[in-house]
mmCIF file of C-alpha atoms and ligand atoms in Angstrom:
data_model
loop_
_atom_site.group_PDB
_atom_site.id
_atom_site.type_symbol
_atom_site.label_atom_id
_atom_site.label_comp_id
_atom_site.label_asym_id
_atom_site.label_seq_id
_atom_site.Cartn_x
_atom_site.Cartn_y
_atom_site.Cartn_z
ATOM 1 C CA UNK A 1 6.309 -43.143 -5.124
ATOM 2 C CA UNK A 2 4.421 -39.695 -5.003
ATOM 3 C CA UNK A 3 1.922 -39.309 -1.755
ATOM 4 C CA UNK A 4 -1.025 -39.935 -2.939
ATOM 5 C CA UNK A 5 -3.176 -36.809 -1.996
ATOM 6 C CA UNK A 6 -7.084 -35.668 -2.132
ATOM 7 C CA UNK A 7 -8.347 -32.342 -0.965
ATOM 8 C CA UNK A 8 -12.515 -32.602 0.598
ATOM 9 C CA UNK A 9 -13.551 -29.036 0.301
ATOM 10 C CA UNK A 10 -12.507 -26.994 -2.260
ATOM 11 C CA UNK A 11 -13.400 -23.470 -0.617
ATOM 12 C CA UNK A 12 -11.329 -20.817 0.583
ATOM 13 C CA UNK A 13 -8.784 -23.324 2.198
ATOM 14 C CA UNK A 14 -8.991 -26.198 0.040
ATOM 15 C CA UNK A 15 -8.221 -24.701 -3.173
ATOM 16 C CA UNK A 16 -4.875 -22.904 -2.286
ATOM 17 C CA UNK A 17 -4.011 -26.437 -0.641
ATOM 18 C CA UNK A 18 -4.471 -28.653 -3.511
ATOM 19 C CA UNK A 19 -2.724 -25.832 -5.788
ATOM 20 C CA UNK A 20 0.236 -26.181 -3.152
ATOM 21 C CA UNK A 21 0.366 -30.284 -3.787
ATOM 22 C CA UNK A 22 0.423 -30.276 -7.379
ATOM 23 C CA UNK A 23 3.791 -27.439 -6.492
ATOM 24 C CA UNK A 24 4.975 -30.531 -4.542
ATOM 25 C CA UNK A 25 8.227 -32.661 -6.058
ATOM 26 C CA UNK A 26 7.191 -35.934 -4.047
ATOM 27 C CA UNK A 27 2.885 -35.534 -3.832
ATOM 28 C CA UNK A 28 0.192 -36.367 -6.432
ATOM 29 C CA UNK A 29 -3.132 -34.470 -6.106
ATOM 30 C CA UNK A 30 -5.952 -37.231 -6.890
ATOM 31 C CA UNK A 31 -8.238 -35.234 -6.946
ATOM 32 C CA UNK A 32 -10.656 -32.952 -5.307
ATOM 33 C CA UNK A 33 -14.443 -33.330 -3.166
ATOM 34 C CA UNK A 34 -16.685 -30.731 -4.014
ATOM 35 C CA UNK A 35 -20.397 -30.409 -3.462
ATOM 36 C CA UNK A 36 -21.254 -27.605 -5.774
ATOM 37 C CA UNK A 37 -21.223 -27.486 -9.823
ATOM 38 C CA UNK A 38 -19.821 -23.886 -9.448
ATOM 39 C CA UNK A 39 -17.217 -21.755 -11.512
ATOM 40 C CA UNK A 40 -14.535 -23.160 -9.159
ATOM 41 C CA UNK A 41 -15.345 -26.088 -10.575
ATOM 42 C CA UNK A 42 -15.712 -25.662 -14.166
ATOM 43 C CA UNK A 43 -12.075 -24.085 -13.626
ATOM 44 C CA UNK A 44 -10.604 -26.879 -11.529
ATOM 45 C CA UNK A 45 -11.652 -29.035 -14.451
ATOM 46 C CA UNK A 46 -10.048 -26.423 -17.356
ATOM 47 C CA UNK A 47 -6.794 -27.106 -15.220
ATOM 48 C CA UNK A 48 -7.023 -31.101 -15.192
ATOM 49 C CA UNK A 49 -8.269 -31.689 -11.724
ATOM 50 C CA UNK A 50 -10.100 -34.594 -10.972
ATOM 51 C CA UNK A 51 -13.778 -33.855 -9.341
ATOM 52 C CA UNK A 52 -15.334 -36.141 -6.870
ATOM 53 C CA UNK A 53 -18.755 -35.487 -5.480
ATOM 54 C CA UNK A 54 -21.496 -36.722 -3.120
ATOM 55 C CA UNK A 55 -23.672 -39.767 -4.850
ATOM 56 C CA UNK A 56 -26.419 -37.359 -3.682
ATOM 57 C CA UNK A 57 -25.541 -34.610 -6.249
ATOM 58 C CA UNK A 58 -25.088 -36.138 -9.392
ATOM 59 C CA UNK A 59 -28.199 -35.093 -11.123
ATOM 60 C CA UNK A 60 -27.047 -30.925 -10.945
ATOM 61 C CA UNK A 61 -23.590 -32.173 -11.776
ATOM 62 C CA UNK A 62 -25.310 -33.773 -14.836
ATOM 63 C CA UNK A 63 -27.433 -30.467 -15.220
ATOM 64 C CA UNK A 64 -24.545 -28.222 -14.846
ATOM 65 C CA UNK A 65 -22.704 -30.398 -17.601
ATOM 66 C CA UNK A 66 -19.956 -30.881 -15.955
ATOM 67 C CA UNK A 67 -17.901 -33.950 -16.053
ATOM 68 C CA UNK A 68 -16.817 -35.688 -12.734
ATOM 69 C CA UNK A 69 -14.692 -38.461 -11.582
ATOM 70 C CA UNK A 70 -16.357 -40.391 -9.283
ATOM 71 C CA UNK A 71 -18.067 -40.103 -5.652
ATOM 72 C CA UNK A 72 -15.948 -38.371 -2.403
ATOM 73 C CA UNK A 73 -15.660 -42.406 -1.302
ATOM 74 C CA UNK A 74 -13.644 -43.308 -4.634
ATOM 75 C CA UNK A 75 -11.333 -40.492 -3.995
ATOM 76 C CA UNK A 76 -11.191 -41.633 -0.163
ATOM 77 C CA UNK A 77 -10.185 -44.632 -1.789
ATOM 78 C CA UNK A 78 -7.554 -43.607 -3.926
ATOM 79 C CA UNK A 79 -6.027 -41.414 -1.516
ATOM 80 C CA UNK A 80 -2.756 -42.112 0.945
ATOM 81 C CA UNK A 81 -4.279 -38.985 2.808
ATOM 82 C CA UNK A 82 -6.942 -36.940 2.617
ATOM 83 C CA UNK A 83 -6.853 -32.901 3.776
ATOM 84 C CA UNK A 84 -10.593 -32.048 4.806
ATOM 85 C CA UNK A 85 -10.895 -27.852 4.649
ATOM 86 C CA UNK A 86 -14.659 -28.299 4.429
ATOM 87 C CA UNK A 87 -16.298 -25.933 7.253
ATOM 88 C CA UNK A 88 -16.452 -26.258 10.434
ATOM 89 C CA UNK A 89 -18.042 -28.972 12.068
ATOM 90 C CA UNK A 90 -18.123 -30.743 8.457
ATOM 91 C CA UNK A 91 -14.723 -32.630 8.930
ATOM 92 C CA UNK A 92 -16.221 -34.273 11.858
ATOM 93 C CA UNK A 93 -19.169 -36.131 10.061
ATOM 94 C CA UNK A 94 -16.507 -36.727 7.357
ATOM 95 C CA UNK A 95 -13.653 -38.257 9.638
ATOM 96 C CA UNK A 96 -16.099 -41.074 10.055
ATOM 97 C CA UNK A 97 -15.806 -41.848 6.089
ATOM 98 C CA UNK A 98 -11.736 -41.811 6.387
ATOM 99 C CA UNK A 99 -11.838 -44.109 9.764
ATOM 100 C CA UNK A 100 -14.300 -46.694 7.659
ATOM 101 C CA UNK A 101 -11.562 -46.342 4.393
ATOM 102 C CA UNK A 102 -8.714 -46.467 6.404
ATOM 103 C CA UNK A 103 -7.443 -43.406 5.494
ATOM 104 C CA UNK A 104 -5.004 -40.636 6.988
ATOM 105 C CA UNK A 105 -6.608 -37.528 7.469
ATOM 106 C CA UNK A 106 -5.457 -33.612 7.947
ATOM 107 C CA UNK A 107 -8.575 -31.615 9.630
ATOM 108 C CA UNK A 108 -8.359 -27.966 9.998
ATOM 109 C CA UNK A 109 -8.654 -25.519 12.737
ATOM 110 C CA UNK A 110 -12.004 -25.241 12.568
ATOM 111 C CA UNK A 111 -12.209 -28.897 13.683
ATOM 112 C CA UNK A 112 -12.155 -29.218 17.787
ATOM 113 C CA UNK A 113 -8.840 -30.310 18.908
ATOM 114 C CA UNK A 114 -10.725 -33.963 20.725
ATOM 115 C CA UNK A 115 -11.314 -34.935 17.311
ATOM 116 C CA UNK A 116 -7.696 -35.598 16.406
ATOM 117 C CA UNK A 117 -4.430 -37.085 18.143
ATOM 118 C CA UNK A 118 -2.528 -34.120 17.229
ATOM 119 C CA UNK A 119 -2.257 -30.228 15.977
ATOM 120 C CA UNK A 120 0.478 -29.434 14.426
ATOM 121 C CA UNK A 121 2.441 -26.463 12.885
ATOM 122 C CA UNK A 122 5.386 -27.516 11.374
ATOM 123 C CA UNK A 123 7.952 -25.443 12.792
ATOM 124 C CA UNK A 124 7.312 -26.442 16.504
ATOM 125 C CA UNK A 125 6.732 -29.830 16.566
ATOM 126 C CA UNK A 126 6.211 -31.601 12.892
ATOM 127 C CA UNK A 127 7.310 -34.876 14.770
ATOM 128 C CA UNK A 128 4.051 -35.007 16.653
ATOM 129 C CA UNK A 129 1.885 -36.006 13.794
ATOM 130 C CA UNK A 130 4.402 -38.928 12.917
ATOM 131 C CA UNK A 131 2.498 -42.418 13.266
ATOM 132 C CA UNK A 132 -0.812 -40.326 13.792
ATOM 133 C CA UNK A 133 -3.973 -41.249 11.636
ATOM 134 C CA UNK A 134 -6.118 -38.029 12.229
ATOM 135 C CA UNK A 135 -4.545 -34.464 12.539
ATOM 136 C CA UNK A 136 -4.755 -30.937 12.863
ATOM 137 C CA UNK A 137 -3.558 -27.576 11.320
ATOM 138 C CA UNK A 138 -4.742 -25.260 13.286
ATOM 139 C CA UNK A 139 -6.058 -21.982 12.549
ATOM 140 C CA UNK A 140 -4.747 -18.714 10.859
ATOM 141 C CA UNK A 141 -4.229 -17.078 14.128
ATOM 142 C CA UNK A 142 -3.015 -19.865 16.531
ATOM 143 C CA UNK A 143 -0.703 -20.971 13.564
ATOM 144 C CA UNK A 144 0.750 -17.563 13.447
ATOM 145 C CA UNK A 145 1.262 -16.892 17.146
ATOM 146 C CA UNK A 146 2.682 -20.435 17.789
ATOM 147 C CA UNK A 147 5.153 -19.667 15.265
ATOM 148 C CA UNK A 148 6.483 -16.220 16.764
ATOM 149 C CA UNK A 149 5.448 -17.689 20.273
ATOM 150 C CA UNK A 150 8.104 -20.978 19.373
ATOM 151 C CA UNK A 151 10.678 -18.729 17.934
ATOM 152 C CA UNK A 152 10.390 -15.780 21.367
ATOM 153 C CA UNK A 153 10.655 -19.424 23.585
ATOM 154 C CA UNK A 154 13.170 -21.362 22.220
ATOM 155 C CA UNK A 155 15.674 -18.066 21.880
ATOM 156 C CA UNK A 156 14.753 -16.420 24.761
ATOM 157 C CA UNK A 157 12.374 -18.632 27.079
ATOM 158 C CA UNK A 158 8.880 -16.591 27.458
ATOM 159 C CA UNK A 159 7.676 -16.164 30.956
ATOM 160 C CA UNK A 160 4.221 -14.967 29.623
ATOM 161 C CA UNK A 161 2.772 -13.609 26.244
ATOM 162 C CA UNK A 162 -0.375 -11.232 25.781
ATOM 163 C CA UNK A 163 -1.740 -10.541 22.750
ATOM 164 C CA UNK A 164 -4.241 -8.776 21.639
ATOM 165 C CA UNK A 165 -6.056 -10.083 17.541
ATOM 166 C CA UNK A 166 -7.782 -7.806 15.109
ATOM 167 C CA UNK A 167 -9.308 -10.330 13.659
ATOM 168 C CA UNK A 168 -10.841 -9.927 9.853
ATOM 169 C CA UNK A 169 -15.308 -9.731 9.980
ATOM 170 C CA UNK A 170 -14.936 -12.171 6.631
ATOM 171 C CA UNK A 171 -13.141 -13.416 3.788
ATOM 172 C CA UNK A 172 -12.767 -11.272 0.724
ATOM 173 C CA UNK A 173 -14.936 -14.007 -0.911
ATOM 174 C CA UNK A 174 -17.332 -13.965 1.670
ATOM 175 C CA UNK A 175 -21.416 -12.852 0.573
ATOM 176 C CA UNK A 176 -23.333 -13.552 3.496
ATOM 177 C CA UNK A 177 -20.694 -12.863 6.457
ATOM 178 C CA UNK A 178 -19.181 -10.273 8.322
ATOM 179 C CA UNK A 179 -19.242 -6.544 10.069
ATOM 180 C CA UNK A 180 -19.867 -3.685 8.053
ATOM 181 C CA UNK A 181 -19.368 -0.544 10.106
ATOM 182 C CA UNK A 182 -18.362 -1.714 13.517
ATOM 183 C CA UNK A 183 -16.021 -3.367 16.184
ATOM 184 C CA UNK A 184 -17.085 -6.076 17.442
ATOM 185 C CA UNK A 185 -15.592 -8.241 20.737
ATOM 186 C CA UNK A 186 -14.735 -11.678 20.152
ATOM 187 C CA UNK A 187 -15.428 -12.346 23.183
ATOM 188 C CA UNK A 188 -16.004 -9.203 25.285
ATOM 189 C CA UNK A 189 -15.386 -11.707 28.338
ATOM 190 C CA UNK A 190 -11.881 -12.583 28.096
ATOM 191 C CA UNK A 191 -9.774 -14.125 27.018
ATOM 192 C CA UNK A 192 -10.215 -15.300 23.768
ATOM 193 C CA UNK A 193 -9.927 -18.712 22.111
ATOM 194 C CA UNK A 194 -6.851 -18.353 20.595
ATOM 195 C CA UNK A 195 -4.253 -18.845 23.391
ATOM 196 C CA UNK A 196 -6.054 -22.001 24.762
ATOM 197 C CA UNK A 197 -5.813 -23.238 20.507
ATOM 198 C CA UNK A 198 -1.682 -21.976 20.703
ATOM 199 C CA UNK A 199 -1.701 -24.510 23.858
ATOM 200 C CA UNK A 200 -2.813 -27.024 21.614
ATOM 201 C CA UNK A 201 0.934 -26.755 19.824
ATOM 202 C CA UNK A 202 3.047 -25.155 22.727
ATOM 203 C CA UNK A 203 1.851 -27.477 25.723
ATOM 204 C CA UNK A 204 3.131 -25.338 28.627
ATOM 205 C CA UNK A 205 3.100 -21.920 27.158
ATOM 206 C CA UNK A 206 2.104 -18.818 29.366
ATOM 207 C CA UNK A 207 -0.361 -17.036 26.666
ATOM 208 C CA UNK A 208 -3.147 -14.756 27.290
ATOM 209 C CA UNK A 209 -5.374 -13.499 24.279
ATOM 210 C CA UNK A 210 -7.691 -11.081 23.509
ATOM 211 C CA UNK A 211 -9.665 -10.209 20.284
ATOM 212 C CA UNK A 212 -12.268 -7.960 18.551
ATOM 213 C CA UNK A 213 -13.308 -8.432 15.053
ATOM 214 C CA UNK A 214 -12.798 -5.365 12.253
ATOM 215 C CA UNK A 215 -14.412 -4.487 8.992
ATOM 216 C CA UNK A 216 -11.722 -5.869 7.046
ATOM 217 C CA UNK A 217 -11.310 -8.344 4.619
ATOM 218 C CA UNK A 218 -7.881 -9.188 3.617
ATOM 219 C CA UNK A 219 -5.569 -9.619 7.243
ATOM 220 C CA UNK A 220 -5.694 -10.148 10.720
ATOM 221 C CA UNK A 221 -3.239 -8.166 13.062
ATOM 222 C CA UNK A 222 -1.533 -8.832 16.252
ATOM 223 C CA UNK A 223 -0.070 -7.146 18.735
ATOM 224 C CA UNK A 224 1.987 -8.937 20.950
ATOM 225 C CA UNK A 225 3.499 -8.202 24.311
ATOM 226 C CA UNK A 226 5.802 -10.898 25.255
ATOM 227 C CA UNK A 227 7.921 -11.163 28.871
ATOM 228 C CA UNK A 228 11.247 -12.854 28.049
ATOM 229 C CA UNK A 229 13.591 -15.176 30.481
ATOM 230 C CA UNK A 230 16.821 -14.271 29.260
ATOM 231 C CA UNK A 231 17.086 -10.399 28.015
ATOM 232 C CA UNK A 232 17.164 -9.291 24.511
ATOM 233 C CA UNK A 233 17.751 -5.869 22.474
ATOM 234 C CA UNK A 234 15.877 -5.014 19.871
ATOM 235 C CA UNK A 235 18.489 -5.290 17.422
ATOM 236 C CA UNK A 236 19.425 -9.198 18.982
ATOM 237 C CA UNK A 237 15.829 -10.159 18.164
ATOM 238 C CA UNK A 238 15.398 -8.203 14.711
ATOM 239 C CA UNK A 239 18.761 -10.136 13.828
ATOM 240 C CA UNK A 240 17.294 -13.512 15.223
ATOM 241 C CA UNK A 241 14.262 -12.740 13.582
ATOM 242 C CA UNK A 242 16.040 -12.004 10.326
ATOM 243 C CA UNK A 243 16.915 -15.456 10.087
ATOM 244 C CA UNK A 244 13.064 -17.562 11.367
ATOM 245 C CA UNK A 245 11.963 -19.400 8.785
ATOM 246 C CA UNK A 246 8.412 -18.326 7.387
ATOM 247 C CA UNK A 247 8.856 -14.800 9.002
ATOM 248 C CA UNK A 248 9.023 -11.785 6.666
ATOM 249 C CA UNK A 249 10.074 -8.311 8.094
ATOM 250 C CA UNK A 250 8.577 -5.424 6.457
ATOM 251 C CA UNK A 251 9.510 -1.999 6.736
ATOM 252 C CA UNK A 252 7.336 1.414 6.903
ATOM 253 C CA UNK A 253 10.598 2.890 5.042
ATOM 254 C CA UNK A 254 9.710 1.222 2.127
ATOM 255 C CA UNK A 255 6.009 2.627 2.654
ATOM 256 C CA UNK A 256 4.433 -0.589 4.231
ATOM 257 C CA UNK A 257 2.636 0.870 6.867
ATOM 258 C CA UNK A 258 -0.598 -1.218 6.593
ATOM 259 C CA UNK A 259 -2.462 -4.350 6.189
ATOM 260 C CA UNK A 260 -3.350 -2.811 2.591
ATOM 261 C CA UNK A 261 0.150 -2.746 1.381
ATOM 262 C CA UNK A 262 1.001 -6.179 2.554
ATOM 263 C CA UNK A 263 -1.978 -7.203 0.402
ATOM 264 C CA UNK A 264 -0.655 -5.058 -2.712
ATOM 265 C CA UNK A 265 3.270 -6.456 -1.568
ATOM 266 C CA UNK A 266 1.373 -9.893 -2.605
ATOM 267 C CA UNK A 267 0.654 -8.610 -5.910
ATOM 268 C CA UNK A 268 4.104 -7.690 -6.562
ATOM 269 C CA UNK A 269 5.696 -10.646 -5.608
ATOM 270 C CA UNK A 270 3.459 -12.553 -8.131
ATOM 271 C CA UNK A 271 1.723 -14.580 -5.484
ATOM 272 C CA UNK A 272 -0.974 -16.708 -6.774
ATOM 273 C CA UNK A 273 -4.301 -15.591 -4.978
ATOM 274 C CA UNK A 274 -2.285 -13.045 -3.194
ATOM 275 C CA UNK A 275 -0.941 -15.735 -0.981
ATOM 276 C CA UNK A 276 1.118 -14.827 1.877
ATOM 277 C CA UNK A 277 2.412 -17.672 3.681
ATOM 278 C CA UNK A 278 4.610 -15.738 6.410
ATOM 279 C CA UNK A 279 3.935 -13.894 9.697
ATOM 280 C CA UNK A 280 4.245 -10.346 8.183
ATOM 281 C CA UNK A 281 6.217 -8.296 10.827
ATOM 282 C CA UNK A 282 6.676 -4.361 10.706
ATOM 283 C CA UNK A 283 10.438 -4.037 11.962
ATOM 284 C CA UNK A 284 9.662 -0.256 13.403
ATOM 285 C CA UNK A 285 7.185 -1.815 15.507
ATOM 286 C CA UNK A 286 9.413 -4.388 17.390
ATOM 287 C CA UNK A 287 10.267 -2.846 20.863
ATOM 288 C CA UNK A 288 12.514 -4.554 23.986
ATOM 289 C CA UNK A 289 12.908 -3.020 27.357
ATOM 290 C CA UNK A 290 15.423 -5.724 27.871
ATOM 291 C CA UNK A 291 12.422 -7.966 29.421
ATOM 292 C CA UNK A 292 9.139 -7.106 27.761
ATOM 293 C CA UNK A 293 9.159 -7.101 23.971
ATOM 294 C CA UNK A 294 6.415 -5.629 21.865
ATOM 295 C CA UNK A 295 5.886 -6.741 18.196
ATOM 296 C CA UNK A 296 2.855 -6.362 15.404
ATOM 297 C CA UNK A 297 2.361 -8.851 12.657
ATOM 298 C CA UNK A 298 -0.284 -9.355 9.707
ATOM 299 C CA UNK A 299 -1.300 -12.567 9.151
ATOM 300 C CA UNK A 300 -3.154 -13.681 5.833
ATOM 301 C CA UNK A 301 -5.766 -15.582 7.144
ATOM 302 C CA UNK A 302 -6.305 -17.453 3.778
ATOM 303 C CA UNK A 303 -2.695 -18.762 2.937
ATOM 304 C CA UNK A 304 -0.433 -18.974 6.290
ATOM 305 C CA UNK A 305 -1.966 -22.327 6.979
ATOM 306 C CA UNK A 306 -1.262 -23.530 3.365
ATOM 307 C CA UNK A 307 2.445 -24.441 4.104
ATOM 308 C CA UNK A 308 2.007 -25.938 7.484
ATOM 309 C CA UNK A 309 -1.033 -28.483 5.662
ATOM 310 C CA UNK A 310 2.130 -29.063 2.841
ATOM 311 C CA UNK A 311 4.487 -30.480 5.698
ATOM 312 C CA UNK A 312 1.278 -32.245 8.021
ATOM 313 C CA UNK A 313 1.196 -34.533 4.787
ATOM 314 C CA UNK A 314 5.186 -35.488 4.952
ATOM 315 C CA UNK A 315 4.539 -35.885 8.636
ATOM 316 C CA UNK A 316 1.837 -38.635 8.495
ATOM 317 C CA UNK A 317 3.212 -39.933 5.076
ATOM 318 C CA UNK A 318 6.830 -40.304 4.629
ATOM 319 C CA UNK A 319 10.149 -40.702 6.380
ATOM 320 C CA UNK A 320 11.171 -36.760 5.560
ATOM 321 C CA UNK A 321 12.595 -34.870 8.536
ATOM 322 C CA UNK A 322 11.067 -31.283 9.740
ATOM 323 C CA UNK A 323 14.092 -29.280 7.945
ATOM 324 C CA UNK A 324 13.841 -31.229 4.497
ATOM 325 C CA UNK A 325 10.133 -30.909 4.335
ATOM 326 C CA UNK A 326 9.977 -27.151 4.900
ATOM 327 C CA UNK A 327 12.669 -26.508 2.422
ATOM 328 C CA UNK A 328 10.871 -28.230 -0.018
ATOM 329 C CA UNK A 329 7.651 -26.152 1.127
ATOM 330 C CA UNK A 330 9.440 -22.818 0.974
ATOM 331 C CA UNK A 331 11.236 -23.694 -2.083
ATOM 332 C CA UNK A 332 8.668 -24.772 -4.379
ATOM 333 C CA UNK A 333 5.703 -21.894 -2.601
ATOM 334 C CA UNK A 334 8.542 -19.316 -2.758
ATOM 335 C CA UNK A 335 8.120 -18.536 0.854
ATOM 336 C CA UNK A 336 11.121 -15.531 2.187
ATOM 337 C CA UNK A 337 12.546 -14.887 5.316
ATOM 338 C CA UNK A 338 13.976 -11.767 6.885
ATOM 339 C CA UNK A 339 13.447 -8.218 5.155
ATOM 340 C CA UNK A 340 11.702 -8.076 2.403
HETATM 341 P P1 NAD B 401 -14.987 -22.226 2.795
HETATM 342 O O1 NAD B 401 -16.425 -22.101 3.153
HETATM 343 O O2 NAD B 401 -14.320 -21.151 2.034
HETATM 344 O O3 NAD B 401 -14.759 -23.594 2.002
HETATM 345 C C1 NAD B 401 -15.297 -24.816 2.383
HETATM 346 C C2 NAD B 401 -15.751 -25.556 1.129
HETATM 347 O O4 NAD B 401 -16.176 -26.878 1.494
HETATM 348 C C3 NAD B 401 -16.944 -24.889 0.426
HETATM 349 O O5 NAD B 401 -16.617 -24.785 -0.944
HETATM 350 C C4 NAD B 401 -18.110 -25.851 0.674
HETATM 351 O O6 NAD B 401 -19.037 -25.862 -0.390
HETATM 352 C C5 NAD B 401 -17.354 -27.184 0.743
HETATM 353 N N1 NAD B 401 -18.085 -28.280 1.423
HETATM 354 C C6 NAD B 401 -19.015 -28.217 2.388
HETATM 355 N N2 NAD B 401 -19.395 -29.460 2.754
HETATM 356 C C7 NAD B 401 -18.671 -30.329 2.013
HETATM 357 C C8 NAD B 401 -18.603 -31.741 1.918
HETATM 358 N N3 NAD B 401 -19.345 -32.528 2.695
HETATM 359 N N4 NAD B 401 -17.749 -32.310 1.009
HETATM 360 C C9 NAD B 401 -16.980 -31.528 0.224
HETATM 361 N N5 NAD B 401 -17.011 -30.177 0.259
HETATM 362 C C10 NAD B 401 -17.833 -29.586 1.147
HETATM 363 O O7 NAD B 401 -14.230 -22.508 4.183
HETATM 364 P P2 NAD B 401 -12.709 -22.186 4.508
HETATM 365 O O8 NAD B 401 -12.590 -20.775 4.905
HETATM 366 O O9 NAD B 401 -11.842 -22.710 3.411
HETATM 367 O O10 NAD B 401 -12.492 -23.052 5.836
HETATM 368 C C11 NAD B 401 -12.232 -24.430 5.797
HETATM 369 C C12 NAD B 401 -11.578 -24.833 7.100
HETATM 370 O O11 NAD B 401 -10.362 -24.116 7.231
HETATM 371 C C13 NAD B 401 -12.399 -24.528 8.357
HETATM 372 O O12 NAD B 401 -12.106 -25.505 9.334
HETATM 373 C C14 NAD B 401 -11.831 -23.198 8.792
HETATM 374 O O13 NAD B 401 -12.018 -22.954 10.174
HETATM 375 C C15 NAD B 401 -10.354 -23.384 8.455
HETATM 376 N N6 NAD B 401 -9.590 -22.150 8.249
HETATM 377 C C16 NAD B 401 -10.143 -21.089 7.584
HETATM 378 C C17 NAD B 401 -9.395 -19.933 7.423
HETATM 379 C C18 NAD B 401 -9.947 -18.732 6.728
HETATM 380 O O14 NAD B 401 -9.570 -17.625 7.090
HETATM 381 N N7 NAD B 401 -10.816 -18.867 5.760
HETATM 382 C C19 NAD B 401 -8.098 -19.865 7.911
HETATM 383 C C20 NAD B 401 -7.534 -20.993 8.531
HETATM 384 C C21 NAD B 401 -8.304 -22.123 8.714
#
């Protein structure tokens, strides 16, 4: 039997999710929650997706002349688990709809961390959400720095990581958000959020962040500085690298030199909404003095949580081990690893 899935929230998030489940071999996508009688939704419709709304907004449904499936509730209903990528704060007020259905539900990281048992990216520790009734994925940049942060520990044991996030002012999407000529620090008091979020995944890890936001859309970029246990070349962690799952390596030889390109290397790989799903690291930029090691990676702040919310559903929903579940993930998103 397929797991039974509905997506609340059918923005930025939620619409490359339930895309993702109806890639999936073992998941059926019920349907989706949405508030607004939008385009998004006229097309979700044009591509057989079931609608569910708030009892509240049925008359500009009606208006809008667009047919729907029932209320959010019935899809609760139907649902083995729910993913909730409405905003922030949102998925809070909701949870209390999935306790009363008895429901499983995946929150994302704009959710705090008290309101789940768990947050989870699959790579580290998938096993966590098993027997779990409310979890996390967390956000675009914790998921991305717990992933190289797992890989750096478990090869080399980190004695301390500090990185520094240029984070994107908005989404591409994004009207009524964002920096237009400016740098702004997020916060100028450090550190930032993130490493207390990574701690969230990697209990005991030694992590200090700092961030400022750009006037970017499309990527986020890290530099990392990370202090290793046991020494490493460069070439023994490009080769280690080489073989991380969800980690691509791209090269400024091949005239990837910026966020920009990554974006346009999207395009070429056929990616639907330019989804990448990997931590996008330049291979020129990875630097070991034996004990410190120095890397940059892109991370696309709309997708790389898209994979991780794929295998948070096996977790809290079927018997499937880490391994199987991500190589059903990869396979079917076409996720690489190593050089592009
Ligand atoms: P978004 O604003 O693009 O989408 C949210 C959608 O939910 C909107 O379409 C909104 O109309 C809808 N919505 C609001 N209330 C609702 C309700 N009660 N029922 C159903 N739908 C409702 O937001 P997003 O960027 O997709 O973010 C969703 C979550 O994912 C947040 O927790 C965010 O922190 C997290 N996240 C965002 C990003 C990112 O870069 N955009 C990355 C990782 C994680």
């Amino acid at each position: 039997m397929p797991i039974k899935v509905g997506v609340v929230g059918y923005g930025t998030i939620g619409a490359r999710i339930a895309d993702a489940v109806m890639k999936q071999p073992d998941m059926e996508l019920i349907g989706i929650a949405k508030t607004t009688p939008d385009y998004k939704a006229k097309t979700a419709v044009s591509r057989g997706i079931k609608i569910f709304i708030p009892e509240n907004s049925i008359e500009s449904w009606k208006k809008a002349g667009i047919k729907v499936d029932g209320v959010v509730e019935d899809l609760v209903r139907e649902a083995d688990v729910i993913v909730d990528a409405t905003p922030k704060g949102v998925g809070k007020a909701n949870s209390e709809i999935y306790k009363k259905e008895g429901r499983i539900a995946i929150f994302q990281g704009g959710e705090k961390k008290d309101l789940v048992e768990a947050t989870v990216v699959a790579q580290v520790n998938y096993n966590e959400a098993r027997g779990k009734r409310m979890i996390r994925v967390p956000s675009c940049n914790t998921t991305a720095l717990s992933r190289i942060s797992w890989f750096l520990e478990r090869e080399y044991g980190v004695e301390r990581i500090i990185a520094t996030i240029a984070r994107r002012a908005a989404d591409p999407a994004d009207k009524k958000e964002g920096i237009i000529d400016n740098i702004e620090f997020d916060p100028i008091k450090p550190p930032s959020h993130h490493g207390e979020d990574v701690r969230t995944v990697l209990k005991n890890l030694n992590i200090f962040t700092t961030a400022i936001k750009i006037p970017t859309t499309h990527a986020h970029l890290h530099l990392i500085n990370a202090k290793l246990r046991k020494k490493a070349s460069r070439e023994e962690i490009i080769d280690a690298l080489s073989e991380e799952r969800r980690i691509m390596l791209v090269s400024s030889e091949d005239g990837i030199t910026t966020t920009a390109d990554v974006f346009e290397l999207s395009r070429h790989l056929g990616r639907p909404m330019n989804n990448i799903y990997e931590n996008v690291i330049w291979i020129e930029s990875i630097h070991s003095d034996g004990e410190w090691v120095y890397l940059a990676q892109a991370v696309h702040q709309e997708a790389i949580v898209v994979p991780e919310n794929i295998d948070a559903i096996r977790a809290v929903a079927s018997t499937l081990d880490a391994e199987s579940s991500m190589n059903t993930t990869d396979r079917t998103l076409g996720i690489v690893k190593g050089r592009i």
